[in-house]
Coordinates of C-alpha atoms and ligand atoms in Angstrom, one line a residue:
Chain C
X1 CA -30.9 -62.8 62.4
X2 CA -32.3 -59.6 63.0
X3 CA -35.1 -61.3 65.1
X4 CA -32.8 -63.0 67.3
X5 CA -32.3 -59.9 69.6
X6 CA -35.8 -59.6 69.9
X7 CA -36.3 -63.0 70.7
X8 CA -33.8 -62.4 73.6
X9 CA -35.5 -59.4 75.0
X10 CA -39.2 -61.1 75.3
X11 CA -37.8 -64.4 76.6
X12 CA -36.9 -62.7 80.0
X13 CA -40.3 -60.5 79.8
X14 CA -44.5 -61.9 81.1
X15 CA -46.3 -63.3 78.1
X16 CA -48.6 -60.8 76.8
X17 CA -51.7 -63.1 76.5
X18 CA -54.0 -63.1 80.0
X19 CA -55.1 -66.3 81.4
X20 CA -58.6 -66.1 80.3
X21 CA -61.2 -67.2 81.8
X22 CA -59.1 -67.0 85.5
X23 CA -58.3 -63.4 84.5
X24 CA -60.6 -61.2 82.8
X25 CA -60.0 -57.9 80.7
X26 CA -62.7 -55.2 81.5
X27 CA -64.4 -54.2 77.7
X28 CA -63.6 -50.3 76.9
X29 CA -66.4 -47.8 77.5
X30 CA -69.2 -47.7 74.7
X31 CA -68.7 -51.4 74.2
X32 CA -71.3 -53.1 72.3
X33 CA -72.7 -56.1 74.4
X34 CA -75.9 -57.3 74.8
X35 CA -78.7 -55.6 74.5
X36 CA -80.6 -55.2 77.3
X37 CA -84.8 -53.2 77.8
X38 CA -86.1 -51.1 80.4
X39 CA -89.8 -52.1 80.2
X40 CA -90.8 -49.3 82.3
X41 CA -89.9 -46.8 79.0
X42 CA -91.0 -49.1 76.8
X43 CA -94.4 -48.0 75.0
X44 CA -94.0 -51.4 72.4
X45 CA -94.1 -50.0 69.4
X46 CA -92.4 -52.7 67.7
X47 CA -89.9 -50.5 65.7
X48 CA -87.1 -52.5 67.7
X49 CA -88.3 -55.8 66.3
X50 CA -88.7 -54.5 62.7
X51 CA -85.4 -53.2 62.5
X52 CA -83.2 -56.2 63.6
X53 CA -81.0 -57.1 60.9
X54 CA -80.9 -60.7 62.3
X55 CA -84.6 -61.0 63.8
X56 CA -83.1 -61.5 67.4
X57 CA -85.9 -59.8 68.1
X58 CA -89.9 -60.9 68.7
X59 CA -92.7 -58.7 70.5
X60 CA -95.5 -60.0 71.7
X61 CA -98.6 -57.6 72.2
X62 CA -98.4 -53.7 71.9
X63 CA -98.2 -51.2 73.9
X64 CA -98.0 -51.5 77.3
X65 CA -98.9 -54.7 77.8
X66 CA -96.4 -56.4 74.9
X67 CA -93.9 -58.8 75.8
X68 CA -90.1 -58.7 74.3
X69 CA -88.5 -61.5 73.6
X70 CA -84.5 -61.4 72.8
X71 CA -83.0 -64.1 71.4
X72 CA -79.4 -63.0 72.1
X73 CA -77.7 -66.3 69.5
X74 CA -79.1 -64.2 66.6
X75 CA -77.7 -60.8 68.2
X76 CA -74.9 -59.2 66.2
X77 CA -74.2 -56.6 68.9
X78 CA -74.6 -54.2 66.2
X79 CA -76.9 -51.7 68.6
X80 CA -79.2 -50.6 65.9
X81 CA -81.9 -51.4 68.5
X82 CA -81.6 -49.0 70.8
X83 CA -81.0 -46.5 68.4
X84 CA -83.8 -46.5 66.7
X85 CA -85.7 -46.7 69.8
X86 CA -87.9 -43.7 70.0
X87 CA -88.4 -44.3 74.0
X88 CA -84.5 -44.9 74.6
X89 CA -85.9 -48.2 76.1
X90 CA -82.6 -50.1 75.1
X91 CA -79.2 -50.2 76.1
X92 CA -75.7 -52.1 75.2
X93 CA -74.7 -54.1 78.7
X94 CA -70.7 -54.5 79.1
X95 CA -71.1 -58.2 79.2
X96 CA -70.0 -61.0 76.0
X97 CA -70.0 -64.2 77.6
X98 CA -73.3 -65.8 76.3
X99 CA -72.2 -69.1 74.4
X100 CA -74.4 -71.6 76.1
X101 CA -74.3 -75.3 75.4
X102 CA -78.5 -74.9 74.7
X103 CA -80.3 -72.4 72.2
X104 CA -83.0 -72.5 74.3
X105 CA -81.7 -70.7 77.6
X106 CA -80.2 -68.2 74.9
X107 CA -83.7 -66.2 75.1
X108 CA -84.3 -63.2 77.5
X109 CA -88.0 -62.1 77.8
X110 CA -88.6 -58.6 79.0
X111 CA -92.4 -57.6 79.8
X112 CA -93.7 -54.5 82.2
X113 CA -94.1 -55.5 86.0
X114 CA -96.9 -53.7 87.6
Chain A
X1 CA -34.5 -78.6 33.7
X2 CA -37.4 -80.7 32.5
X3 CA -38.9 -83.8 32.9
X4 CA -40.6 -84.5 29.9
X5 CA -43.9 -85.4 31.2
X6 CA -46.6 -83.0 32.4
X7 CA -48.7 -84.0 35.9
X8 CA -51.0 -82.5 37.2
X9 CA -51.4 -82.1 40.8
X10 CA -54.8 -80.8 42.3
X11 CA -54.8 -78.2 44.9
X12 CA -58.0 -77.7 47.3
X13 CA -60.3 -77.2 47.7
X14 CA -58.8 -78.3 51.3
X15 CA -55.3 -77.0 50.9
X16 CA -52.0 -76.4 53.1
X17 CA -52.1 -72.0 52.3
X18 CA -54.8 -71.1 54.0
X19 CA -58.4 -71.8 56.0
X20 CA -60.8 -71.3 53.3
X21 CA -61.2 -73.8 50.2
X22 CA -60.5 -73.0 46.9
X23 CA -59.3 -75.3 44.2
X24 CA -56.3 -74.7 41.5
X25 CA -54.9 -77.2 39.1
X26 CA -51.7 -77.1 38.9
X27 CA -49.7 -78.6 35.8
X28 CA -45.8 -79.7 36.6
X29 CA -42.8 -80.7 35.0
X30 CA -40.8 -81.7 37.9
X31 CA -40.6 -78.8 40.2
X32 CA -41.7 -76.2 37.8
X33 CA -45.0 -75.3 37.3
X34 CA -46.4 -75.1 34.3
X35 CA -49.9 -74.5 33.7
X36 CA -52.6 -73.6 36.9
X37 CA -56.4 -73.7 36.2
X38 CA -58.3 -72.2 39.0
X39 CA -61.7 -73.3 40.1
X40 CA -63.8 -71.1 42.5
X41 CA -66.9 -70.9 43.8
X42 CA -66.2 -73.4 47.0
X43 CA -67.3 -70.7 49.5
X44 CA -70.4 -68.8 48.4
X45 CA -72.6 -67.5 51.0
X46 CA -75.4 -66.0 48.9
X47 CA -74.7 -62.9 50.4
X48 CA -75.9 -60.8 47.3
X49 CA -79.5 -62.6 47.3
X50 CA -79.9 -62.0 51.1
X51 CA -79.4 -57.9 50.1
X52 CA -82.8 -58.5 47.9
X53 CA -85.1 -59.9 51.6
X54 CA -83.7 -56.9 53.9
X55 CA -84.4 -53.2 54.2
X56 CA -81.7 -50.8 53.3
X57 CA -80.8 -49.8 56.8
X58 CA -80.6 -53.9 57.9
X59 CA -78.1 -54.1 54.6
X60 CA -75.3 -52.1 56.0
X61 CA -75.1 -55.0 58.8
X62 CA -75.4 -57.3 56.5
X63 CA -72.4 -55.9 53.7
X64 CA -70.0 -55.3 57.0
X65 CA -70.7 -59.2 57.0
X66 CA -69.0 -59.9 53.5
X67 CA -65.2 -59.7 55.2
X68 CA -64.5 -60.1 58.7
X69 CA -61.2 -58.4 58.0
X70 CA -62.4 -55.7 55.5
X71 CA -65.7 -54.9 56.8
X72 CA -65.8 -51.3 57.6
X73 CA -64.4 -51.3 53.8
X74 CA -67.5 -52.9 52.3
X75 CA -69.9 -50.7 54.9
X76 CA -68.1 -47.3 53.5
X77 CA -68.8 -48.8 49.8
X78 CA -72.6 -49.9 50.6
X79 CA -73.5 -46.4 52.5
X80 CA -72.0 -44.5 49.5
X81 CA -73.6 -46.1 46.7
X82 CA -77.2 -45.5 48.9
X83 CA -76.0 -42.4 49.7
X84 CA -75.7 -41.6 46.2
X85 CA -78.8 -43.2 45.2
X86 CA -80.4 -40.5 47.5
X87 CA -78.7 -37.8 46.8
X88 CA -77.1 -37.6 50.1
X89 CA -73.7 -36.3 51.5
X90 CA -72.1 -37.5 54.8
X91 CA -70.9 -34.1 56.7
X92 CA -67.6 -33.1 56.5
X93 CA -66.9 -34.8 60.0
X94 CA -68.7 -37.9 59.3
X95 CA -66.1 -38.5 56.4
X96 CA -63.1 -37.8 58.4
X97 CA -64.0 -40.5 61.0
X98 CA -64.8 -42.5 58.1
X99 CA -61.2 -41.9 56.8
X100 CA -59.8 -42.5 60.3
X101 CA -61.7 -46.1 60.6
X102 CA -60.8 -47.1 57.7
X103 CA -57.2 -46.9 57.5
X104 CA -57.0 -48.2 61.4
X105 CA -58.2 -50.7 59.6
X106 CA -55.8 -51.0 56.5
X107 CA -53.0 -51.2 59.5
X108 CA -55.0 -54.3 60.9
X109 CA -55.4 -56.0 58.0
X110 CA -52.0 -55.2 56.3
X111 CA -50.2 -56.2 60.1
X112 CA -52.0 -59.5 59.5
X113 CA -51.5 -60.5 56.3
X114 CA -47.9 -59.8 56.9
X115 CA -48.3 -62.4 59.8
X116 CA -49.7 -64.8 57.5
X117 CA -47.1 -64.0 54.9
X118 CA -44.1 -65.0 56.8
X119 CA -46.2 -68.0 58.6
X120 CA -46.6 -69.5 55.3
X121 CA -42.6 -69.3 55.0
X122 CA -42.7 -70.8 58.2
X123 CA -40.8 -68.1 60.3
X124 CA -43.4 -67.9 63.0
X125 CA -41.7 -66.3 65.1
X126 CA -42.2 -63.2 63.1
X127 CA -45.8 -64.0 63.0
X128 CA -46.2 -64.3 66.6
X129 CA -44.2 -60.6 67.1
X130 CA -46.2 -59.1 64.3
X131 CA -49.5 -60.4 65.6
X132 CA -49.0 -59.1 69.2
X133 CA -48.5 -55.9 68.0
X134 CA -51.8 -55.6 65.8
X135 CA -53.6 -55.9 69.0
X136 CA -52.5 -52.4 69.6
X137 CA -54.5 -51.5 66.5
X138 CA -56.9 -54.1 67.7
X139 CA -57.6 -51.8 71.0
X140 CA -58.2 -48.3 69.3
X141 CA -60.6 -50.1 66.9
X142 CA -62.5 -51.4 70.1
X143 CA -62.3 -48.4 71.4
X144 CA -63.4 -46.5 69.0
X145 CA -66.7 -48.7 67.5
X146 CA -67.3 -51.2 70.4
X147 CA -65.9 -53.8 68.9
X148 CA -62.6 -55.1 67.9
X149 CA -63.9 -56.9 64.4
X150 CA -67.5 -55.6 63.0
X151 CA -67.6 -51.6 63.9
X152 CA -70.4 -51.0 62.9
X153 CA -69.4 -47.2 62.1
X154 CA -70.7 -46.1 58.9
X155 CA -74.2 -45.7 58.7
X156 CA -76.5 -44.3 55.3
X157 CA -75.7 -40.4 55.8
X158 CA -72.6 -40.4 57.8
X159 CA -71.3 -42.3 60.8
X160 CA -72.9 -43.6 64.2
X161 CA -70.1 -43.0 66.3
X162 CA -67.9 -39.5 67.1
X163 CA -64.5 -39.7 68.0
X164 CA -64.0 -38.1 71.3
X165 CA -61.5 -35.5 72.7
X166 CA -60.7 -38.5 75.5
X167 CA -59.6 -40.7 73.2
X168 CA -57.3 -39.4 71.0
X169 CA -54.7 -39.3 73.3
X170 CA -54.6 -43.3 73.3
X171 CA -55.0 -43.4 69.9
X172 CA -52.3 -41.3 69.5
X173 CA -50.0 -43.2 71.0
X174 CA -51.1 -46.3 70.1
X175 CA -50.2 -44.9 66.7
X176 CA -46.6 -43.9 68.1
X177 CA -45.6 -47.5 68.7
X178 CA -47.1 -49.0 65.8
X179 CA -45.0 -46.6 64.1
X180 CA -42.1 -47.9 66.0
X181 CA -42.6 -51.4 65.5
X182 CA -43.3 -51.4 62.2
X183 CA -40.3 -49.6 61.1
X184 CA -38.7 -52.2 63.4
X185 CA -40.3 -55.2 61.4
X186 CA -39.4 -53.2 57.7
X187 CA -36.0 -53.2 58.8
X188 CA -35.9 -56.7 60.2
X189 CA -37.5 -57.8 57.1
X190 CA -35.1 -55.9 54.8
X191 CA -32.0 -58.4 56.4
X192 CA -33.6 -61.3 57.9
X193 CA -32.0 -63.6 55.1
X194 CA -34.9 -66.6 55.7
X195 CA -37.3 -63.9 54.4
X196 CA -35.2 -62.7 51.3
X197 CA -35.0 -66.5 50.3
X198 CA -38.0 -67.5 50.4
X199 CA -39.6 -64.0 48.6
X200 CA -37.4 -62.0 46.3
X201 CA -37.7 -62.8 42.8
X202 CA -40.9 -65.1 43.9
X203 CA -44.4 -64.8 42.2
X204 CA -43.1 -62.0 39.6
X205 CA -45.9 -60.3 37.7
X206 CA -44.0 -58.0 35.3
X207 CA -45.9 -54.2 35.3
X208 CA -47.3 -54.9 32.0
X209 CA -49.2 -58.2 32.6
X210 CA -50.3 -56.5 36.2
X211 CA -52.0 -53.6 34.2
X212 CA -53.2 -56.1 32.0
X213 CA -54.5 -58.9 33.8
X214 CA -56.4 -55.9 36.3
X215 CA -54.6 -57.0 39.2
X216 CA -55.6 -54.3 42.0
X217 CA -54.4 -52.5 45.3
X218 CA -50.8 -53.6 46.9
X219 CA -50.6 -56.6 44.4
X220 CA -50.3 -53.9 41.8
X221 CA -48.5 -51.4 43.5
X222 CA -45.9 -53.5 44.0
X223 CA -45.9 -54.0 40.7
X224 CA -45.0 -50.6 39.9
X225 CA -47.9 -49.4 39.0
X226 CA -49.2 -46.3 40.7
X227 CA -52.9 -47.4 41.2
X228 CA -55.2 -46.1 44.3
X229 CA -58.8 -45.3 44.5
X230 CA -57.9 -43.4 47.2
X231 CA -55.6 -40.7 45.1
X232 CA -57.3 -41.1 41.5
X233 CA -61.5 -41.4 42.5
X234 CA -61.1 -39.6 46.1
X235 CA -64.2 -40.9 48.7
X236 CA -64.7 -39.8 51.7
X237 CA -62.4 -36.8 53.1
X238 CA -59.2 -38.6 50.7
X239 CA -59.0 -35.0 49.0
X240 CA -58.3 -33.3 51.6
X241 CA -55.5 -35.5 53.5
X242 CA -52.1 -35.4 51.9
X243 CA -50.5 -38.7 51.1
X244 CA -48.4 -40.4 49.1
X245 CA -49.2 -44.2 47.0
X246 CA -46.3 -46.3 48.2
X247 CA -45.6 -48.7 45.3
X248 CA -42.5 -51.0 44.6
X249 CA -40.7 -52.0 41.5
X250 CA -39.5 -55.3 42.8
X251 CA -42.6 -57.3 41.0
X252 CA -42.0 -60.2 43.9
X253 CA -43.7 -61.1 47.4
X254 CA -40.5 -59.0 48.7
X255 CA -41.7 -56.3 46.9
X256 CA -45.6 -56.8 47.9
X257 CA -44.2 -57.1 51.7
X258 CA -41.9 -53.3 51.3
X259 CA -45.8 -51.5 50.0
X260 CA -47.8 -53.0 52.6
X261 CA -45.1 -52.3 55.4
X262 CA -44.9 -48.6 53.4
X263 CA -49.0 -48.8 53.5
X264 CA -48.6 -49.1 57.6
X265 CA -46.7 -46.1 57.7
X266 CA -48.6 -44.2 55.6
X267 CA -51.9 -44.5 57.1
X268 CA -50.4 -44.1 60.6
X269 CA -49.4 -40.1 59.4
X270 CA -52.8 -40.4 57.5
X271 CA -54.9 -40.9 60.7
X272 CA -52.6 -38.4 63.0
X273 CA -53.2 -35.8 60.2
X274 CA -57.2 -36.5 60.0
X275 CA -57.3 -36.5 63.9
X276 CA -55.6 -33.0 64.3
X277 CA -57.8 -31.4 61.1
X278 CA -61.3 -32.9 61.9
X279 CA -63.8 -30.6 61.6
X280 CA -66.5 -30.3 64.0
X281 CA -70.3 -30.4 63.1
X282 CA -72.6 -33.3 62.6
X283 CA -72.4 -36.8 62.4
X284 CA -75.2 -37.8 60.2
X285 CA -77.9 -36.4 57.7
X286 CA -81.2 -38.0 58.2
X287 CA -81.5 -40.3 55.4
X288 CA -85.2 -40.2 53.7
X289 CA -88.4 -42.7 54.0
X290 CA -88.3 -43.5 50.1
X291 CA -85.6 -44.5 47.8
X292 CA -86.0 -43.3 44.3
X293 CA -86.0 -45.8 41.8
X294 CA -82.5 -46.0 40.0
X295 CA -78.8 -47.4 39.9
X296 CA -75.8 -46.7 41.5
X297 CA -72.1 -47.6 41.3
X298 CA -69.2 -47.2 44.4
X299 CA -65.9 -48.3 44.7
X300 CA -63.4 -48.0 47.4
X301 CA -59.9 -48.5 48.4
X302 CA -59.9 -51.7 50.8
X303 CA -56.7 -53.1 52.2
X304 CA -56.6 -55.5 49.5
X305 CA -57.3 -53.4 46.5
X306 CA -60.5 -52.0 44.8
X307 CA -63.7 -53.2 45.9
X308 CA -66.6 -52.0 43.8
X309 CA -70.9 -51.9 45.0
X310 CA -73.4 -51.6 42.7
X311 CA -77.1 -51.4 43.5
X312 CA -80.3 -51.3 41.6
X313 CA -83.2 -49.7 43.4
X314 CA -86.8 -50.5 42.0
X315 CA -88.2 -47.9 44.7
X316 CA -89.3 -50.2 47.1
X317 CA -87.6 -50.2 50.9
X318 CA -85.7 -52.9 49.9
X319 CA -82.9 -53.3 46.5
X320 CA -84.1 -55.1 43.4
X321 CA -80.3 -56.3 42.6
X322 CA -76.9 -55.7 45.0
X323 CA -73.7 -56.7 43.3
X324 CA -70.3 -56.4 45.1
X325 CA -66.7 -57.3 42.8
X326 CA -64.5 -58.0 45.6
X327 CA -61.0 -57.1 45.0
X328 CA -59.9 -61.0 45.2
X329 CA -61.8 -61.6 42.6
X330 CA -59.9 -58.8 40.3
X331 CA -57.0 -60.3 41.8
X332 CA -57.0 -64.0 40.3
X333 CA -55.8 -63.9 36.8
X334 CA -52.3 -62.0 37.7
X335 CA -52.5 -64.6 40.7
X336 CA -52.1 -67.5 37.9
X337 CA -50.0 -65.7 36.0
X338 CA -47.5 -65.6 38.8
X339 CA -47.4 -69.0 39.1
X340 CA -46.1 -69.9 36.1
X341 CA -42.4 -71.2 36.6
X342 CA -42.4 -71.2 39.8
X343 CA -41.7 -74.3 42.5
X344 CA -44.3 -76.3 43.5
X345 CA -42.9 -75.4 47.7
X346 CA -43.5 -71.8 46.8
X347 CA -47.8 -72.2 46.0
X348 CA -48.5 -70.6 49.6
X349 CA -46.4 -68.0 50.0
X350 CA -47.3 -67.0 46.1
X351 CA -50.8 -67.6 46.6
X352 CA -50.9 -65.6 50.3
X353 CA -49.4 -63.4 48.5
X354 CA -52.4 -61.1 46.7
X355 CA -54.2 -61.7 50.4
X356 CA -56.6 -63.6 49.3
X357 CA -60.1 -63.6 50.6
X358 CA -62.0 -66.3 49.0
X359 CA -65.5 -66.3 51.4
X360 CA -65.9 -62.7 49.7
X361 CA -65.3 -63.5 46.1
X362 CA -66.8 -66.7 45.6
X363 CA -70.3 -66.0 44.0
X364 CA -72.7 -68.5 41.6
X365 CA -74.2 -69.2 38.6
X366 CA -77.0 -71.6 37.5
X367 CA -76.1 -73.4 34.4
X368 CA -78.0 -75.8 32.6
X369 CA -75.1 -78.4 31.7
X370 CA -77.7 -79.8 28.8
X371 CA -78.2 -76.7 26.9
X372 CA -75.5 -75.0 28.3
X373 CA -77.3 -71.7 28.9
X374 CA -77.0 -69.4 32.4
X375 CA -80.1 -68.7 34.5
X376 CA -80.5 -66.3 36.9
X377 CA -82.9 -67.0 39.6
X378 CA -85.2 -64.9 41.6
X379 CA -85.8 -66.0 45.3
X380 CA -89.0 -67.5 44.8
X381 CA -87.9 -69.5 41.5
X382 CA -85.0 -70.1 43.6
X383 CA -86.6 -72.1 46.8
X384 CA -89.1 -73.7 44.1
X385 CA -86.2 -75.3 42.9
X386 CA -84.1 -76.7 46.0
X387 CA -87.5 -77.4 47.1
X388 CA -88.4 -80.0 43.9
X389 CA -84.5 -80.7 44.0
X390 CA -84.8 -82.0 48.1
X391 CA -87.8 -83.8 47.0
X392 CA -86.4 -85.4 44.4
X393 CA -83.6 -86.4 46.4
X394 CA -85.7 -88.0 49.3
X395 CA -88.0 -89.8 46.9
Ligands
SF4_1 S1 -88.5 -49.7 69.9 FE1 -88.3 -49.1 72.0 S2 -90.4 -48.5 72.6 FE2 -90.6 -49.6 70.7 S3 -91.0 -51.7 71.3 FE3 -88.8 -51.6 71.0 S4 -88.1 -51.1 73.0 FE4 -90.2 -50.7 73.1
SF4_2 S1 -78.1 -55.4 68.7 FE1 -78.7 -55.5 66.5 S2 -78.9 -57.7 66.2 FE2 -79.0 -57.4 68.4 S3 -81.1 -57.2 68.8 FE3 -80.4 -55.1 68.5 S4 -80.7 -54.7 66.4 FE4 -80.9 -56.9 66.6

């Protein structure tokens, strides 16, 4: 019975839950989202890409001149990326809304514009 | 009152307790069970081959991977037996945080097992209170790591992430009204007759066949049984954080319900204590290029009872052999035991009851069913032969 009360006090209360996707929650600060490069740092070294845990990760080229490729369905988020970046080159975005129907458009290419 | 006549009633692998399968045999006579043979293995992942293809630093993502719900619990066990392996300690910080994380996450995973616990006696209304509540627990984590279920904290030679002055406030009083509610939910729980029903004097395991059988963590505590990695092999920054190891002497579901709730409280007064008394310094000691060739052994407290790592290095960058002894595993003969005269309507709440986690436990071995010898397999032998088997199957 001792549940009853409670029951009584939340019936008259809003529902905790938000109606997602018409209302949206901000993610805290230092949230791990996607990962995102800043070509203009990067030197492609490749360290990125070797480290992965989950291979999301595939350079093309070195050095200036090498392409990333992120395939953000194998991400975990985990960040271990950019912190092995020597340059910096890599940060976490605020943004976690990447299911897509198609694997395919789940790819983001980075590569140095001149 | 009995029957007569023995049947036996098969239970999984797709079964009415929980998500994951697992499959247990029970034996009746009537109502009364007599007899359970468990069957596992339903759920292995290969987890401990996929250590063997990935680097040591790659590993840590891959053991906070084991349990969704445990996993800063497996990442504190893998850095610690590498850390050992090298000859490594985490600065005095570094284990405080890790102390912190890991028993915001005890509260998580005890709030929702106690959510599960009184779904499987259908009062889900409870559930839906508790649950709402964890979120608050949900949001420190998130705050904290950057994300509410994989945290991604520990890291070989300390953590990745400080704590910062900012946040403590929230945590704090975050903290304040889990404190709150869960005293709320003990009490509630204490004379909400549905609940005593339904658990008290359910799934005994008598102290003796608990020591026995190696049942581990709450399943034993509330068995009487003062048992804690925590207090007896102290990790991390447990020495230096006074607490007490809440057991029970009821032997029942009750009785596992009262330590867990205890646990709650506990680790909130654990975490206010660690944030006021962290030392300041680093966060991490640079871990070194090589690991030595050798073996080593860790075991922690998880929310569910003691989880031990072992790894084998053969000097190379990646380990020769990972083992991990998940505490469910530990958990399964006192689990049959406590079956044993019980009602068949109580298999859920009995089998909820140790917190089961089957994805982590369920592991593999090859045997020949000719000879009736075990292999092991390396990777290569491995893919040779689901490659021959796929071939075989297509021809
Ligand atoms: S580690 Fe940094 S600098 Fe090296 S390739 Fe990756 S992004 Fe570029
Ligand atoms: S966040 Fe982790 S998984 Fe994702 S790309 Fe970076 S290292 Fe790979």
């Amino acid at each position: 019975m001792a549940i009853i009360a409670e029951a009584i006090k939340w019936l008259l209360k809003h529902p905790v839950t938000i109606k997602y996707p018409f209302e949206r929650e901000a993610p805290p600060k230092g949230f791990r989202g996607r990962p995102v490069w800043d070509m203009h740092r990067c030197i492609g070294c490749g360290l990125c890409s070797r480290i992965c845990p989950s291979g999301a990760i595939e350079i093309i080229g070195r050095g200036q001149e090498a392409k990333i490729k992120h395939y953000v369905d194998r991400c975990l988020f985990c960040g271990q990326c950019s912190e092995s970046c020597p340059r910096n080159a890599i940060k976490l975005m605020n943004d976690f809304e990447h299911a897509r129907y198609n694997r395919d458009v789940m790819i983001y290419e980075y590569k140095r514009e001149t | 009152m009995s029957y007569g006549s023995i049947v036996k009633v098969p239970f999984g692998p797709q079964h009415p307790a929980l998500k994951e399968p697992e499959h247990f045999l029970f034996e009746i006579d009537g109502e009364i069970i007599v007899n359970v043979k468990p069957r596992i293995g339903y759920n292995h992942r290969g987890i401990e081959k996929a250590f063997e293809r990935r680097t040591y630093i790659q590993n840590i993502y891959l053991a906070e991977r084991i349990c969704g719900i445990c996993s800063d619990a497996h990442t504190t066990c893998y850095t610690q037996a590498i850390e050992d392996l090298l000859g490594l300690d985490a600065p005095p910080r570094a284990r405080y945080i890790r102390v912190i994380v890991a028993e915001l996450e005890r509260i998580h995973s005890h709030s929702l097992w106690l959510g599960i616990a009184v779904h499987e006696i259908g009062f889900d209304t409870f559930f839906m209170y508790l649950w709402r509540d964890r979120e608050a627990v949900m949001d420190i984590l998130e705050l904290i790591s950057g994300n509410r279920v994989h945290y991604a904290m520990n890291t070989i030679g300390g953590v990745r992430r400080d704590i910062t002055p900012e946040i403590i406030p929230k945590i704090i009083r975050s903290l304040d009204f889990l404190e709150k509610r869960t005293k709320y939910y003990m009490k509630a729980l204490r004379s909400e007759r549905t609940v005593l029903k339904r658990t008290v004097d359910v799934g005994v395991l008598k102290p003796k066949d608990a020591v026995e059988l190696c049942a581990v963590g709450p399943t034993l505590r509330a068995s009487g049984v003062k048992n804690d990695v925590r207090g007896d092999d102290p990790y991390a920054a447990y020495d230096e954080i006074p607490f007490n190891i809440v057991t029970d002497d009821g032997c029942d579901v009750f009785s596992r319900m009262l330590v867990r709730c205890g646990e709650i409280l506990e680790s909130i007064n654990m975490i206010r204590y660690a944030l006021d008394h962290m030392p300041s310094g680093m966060l991490r000691v640079r871990m070194p290029m090589a690991v030595k060739p050798g073996e080593a052994v860790s075991r922690v407290e998880a929310p569910r009872g003691e989880l031990i790592h072992y790894v084998k290095s053969n000097g190379s960058t990646r380990p020769e052999r990972y083992k991990v002894r998940s505490p469910t595993l530990a958990n399964i003969p006192a689990l049959c035991r406590m079956f044993i005269g019980q009602h068949v309507a109580d298999i859920p709440i009995i089998l909820a009851g140790i917190d089961p986690c089957f994805a982590c436990m369920d592991r593999l071995v090859f045997i020949d069913v000719k000879t009736n010898k075990r292999k092991s397999l390396d990777f290569e032998s491995f893919s040779e032969m689901v490659r021959k088997q796929r071939n075989f199957r297509l021809a």
